PDB file of C-alpha atoms in Angstrom:
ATOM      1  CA  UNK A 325      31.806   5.956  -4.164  1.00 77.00           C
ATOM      2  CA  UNK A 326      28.024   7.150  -4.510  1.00 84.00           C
ATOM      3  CA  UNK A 327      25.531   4.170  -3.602  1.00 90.00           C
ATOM      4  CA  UNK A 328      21.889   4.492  -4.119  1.00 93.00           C
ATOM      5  CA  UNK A 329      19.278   1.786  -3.075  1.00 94.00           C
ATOM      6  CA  UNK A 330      15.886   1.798  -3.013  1.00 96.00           C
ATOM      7  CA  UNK A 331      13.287   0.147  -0.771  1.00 96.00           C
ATOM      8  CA  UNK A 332      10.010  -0.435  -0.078  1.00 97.00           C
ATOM      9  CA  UNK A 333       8.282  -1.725  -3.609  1.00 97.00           C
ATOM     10  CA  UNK A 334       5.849  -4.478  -3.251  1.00 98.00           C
ATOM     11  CA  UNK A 335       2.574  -5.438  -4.283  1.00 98.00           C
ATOM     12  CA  UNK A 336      -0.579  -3.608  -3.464  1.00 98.00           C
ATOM     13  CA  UNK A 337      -4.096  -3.361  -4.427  1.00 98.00           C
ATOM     14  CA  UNK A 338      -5.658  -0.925  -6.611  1.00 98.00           C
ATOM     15  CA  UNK A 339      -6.003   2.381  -4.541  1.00 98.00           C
ATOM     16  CA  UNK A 340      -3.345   1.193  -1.986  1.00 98.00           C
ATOM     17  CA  UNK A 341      -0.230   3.232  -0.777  1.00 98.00           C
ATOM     18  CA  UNK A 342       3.197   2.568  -1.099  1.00 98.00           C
ATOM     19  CA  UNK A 343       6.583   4.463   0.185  1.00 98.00           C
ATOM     20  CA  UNK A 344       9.503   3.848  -1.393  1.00 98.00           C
ATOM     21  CA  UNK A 345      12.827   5.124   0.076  1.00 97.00           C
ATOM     22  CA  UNK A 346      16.327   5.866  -1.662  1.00 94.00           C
ATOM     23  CA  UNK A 347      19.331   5.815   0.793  1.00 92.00           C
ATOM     24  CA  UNK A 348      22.176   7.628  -0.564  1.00 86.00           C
ATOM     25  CA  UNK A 349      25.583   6.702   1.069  1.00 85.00           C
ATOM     26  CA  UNK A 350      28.944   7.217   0.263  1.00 73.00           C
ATOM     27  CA  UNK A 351      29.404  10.775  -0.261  1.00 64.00           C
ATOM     28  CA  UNK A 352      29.373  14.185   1.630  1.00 52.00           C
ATOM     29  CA  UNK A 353      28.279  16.557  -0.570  1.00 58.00           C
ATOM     30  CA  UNK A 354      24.293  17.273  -1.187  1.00 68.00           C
ATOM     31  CA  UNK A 355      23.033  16.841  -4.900  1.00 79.00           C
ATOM     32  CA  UNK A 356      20.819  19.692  -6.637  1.00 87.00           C
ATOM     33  CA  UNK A 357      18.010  17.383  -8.281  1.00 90.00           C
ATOM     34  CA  UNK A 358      16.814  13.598  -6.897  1.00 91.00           C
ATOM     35  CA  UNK A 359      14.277  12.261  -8.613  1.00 95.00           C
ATOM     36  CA  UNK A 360      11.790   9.021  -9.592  1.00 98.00           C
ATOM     37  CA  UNK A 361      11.838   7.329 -12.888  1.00 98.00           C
ATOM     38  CA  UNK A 362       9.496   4.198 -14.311  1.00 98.00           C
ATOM     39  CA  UNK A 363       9.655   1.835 -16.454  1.00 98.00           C
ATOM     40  CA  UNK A 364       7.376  -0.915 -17.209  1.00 97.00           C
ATOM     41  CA  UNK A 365       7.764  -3.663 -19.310  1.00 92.00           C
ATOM     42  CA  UNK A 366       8.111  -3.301 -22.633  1.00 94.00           C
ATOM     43  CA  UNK A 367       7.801   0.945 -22.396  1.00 96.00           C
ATOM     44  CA  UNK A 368      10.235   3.825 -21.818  1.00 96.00           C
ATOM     45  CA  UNK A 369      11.539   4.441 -18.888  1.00 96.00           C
ATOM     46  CA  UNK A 370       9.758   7.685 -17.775  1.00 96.00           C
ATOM     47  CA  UNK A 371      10.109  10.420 -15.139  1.00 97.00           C
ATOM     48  CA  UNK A 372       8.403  10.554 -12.148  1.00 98.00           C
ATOM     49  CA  UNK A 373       8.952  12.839  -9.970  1.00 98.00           C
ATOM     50  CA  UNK A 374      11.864  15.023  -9.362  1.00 96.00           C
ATOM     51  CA  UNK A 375      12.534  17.340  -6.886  1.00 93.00           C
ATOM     52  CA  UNK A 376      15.693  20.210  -6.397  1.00 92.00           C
ATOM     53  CA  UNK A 377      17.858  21.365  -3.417  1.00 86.00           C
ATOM     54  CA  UNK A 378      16.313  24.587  -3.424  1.00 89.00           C
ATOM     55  CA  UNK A 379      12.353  22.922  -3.044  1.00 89.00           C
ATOM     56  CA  UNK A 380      11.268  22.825  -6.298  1.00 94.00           C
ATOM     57  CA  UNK A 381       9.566  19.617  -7.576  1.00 97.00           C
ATOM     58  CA  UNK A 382       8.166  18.133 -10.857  1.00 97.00           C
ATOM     59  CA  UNK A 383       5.102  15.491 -11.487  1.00 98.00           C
ATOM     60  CA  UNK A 384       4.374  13.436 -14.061  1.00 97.00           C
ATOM     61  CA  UNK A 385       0.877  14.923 -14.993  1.00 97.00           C
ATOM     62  CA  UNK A 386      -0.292  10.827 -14.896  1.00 97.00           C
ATOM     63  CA  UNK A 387       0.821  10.626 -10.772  1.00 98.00           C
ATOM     64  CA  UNK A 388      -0.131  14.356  -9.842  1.00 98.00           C
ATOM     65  CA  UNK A 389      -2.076  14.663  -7.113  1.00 98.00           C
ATOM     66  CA  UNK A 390      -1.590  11.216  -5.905  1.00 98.00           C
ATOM     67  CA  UNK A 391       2.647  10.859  -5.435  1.00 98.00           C
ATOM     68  CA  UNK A 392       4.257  13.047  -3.257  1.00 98.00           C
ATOM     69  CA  UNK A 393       8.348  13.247  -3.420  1.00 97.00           C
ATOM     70  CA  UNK A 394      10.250  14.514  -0.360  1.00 94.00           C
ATOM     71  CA  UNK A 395      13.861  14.517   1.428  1.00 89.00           C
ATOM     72  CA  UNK A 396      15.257  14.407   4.550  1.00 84.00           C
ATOM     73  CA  UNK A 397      16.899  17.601   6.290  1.00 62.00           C
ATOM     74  CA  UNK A 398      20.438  16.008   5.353  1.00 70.00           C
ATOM     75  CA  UNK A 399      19.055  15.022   1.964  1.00 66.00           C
ATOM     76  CA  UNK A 400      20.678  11.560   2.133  1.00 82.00           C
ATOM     77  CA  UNK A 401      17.244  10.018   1.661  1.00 90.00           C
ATOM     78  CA  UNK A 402      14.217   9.869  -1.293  1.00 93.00           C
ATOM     79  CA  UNK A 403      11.371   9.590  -0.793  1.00 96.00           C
ATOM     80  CA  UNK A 404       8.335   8.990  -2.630  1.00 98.00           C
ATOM     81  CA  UNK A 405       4.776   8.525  -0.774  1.00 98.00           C
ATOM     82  CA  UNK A 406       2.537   6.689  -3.565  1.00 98.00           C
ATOM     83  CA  UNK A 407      -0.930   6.666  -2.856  1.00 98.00           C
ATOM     84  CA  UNK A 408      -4.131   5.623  -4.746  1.00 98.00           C
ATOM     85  CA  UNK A 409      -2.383   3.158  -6.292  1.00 98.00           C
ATOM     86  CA  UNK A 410      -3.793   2.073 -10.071  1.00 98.00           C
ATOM     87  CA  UNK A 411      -2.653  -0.861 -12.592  1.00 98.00           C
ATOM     88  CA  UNK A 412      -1.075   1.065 -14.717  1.00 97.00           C
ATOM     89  CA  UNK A 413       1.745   2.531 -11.985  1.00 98.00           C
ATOM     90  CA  UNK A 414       3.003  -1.278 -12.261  1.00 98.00           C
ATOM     91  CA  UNK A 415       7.030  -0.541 -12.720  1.00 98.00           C
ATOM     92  CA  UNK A 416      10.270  -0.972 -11.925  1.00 98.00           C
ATOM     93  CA  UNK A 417      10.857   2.574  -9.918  1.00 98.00           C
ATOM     94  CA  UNK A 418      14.391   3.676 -10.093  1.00 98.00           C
ATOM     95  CA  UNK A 419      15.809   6.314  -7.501  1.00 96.00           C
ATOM     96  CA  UNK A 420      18.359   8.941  -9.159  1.00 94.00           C
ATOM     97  CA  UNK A 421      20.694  11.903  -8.032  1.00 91.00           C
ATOM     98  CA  UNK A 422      23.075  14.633  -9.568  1.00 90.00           C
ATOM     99  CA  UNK A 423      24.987  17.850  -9.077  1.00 88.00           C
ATOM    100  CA  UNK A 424      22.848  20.052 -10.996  1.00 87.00           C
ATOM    101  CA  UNK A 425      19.745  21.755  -9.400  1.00 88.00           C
ATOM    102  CA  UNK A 426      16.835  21.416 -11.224  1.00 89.00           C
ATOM    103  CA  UNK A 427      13.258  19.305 -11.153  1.00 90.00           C
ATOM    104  CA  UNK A 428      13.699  18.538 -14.331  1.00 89.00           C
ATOM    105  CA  UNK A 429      13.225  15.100 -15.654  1.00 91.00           C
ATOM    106  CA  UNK A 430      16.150  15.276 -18.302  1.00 90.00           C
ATOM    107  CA  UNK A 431      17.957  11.976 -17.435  1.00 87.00           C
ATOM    108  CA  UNK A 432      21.216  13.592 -18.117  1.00 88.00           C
ATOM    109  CA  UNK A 433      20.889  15.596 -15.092  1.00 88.00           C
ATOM    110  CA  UNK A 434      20.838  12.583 -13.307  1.00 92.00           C
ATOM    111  CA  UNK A 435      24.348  10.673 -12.370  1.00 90.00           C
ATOM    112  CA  UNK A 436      23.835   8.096 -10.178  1.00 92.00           C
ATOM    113  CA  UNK A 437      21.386   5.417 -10.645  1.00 94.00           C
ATOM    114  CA  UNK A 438      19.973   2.605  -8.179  1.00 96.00           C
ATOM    115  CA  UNK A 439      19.527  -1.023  -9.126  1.00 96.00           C
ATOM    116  CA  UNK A 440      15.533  -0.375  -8.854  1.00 97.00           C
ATOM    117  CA  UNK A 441      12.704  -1.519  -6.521  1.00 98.00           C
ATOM    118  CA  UNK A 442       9.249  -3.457  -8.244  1.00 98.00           C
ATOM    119  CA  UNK A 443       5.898  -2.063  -7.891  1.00 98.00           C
ATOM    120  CA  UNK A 444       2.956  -3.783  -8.767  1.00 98.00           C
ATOM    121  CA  UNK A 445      -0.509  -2.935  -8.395  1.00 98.00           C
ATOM    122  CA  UNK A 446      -3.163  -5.161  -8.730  1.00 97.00           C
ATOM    123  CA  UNK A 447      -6.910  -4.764 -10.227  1.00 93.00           C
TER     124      UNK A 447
END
């Protein structure tokens, strides 16, 4: 059974940093895209950032430049290094994982889901 949970939300002030981690357990096989998703109250959840086995990764154009997604070597742990934080990044940030290898942020690629970790950035 595939287990994702994420770590390291929080609350931080505007132009802060944040990590969050995703620790995948429970299976032995590598998946081709792990990615980031969003969603704040009352809006859609959104993608993040996504990134494939072979490298390639994806931004939202609104954290570009400021959120970096990464793996480790046996790819059993996201990453996402979060820095100048702003207001509007406020969200529950879900970690996600499937079999097919893309960047993409087209939810169906995406199989397994974690419960979510809260970030919230204050003014």
């Amino acid at each position: 059974q595939v287990q994702l949970v994420e770590s390291g939300g929080g609350s931080v002030q505007a132009g802060g940093s944040l990590r969050l981690s995703c620790a995948v357990s429970g299976y032995t096989a590598s998946y081709g895209c792990m990615g980031w998703f969003r969603q704040a109250p009352g809006q859609e959840r959104e993608g993040v950032a996504a990134i494939s086995s072979v490298g390639n990764t994806n931004y939202a154009d609104s954290v570009k430049g400021r959120f970096t997604i990464s793996q480790d070597n046996a790819k059993n742990t996201l990453y996402l290094q979060m820095d100048s934080l702003k207001p509007e990044d406020t969200a529950m940030y879900y970690c996600a994982a499937g079999p097919v290898i893309s960047a993409s942020f087209w939810e169906n690629h995406f199989t397994y889901w974690g419960r979510g970790t809260q970030v919230t950035v204050s003014s």
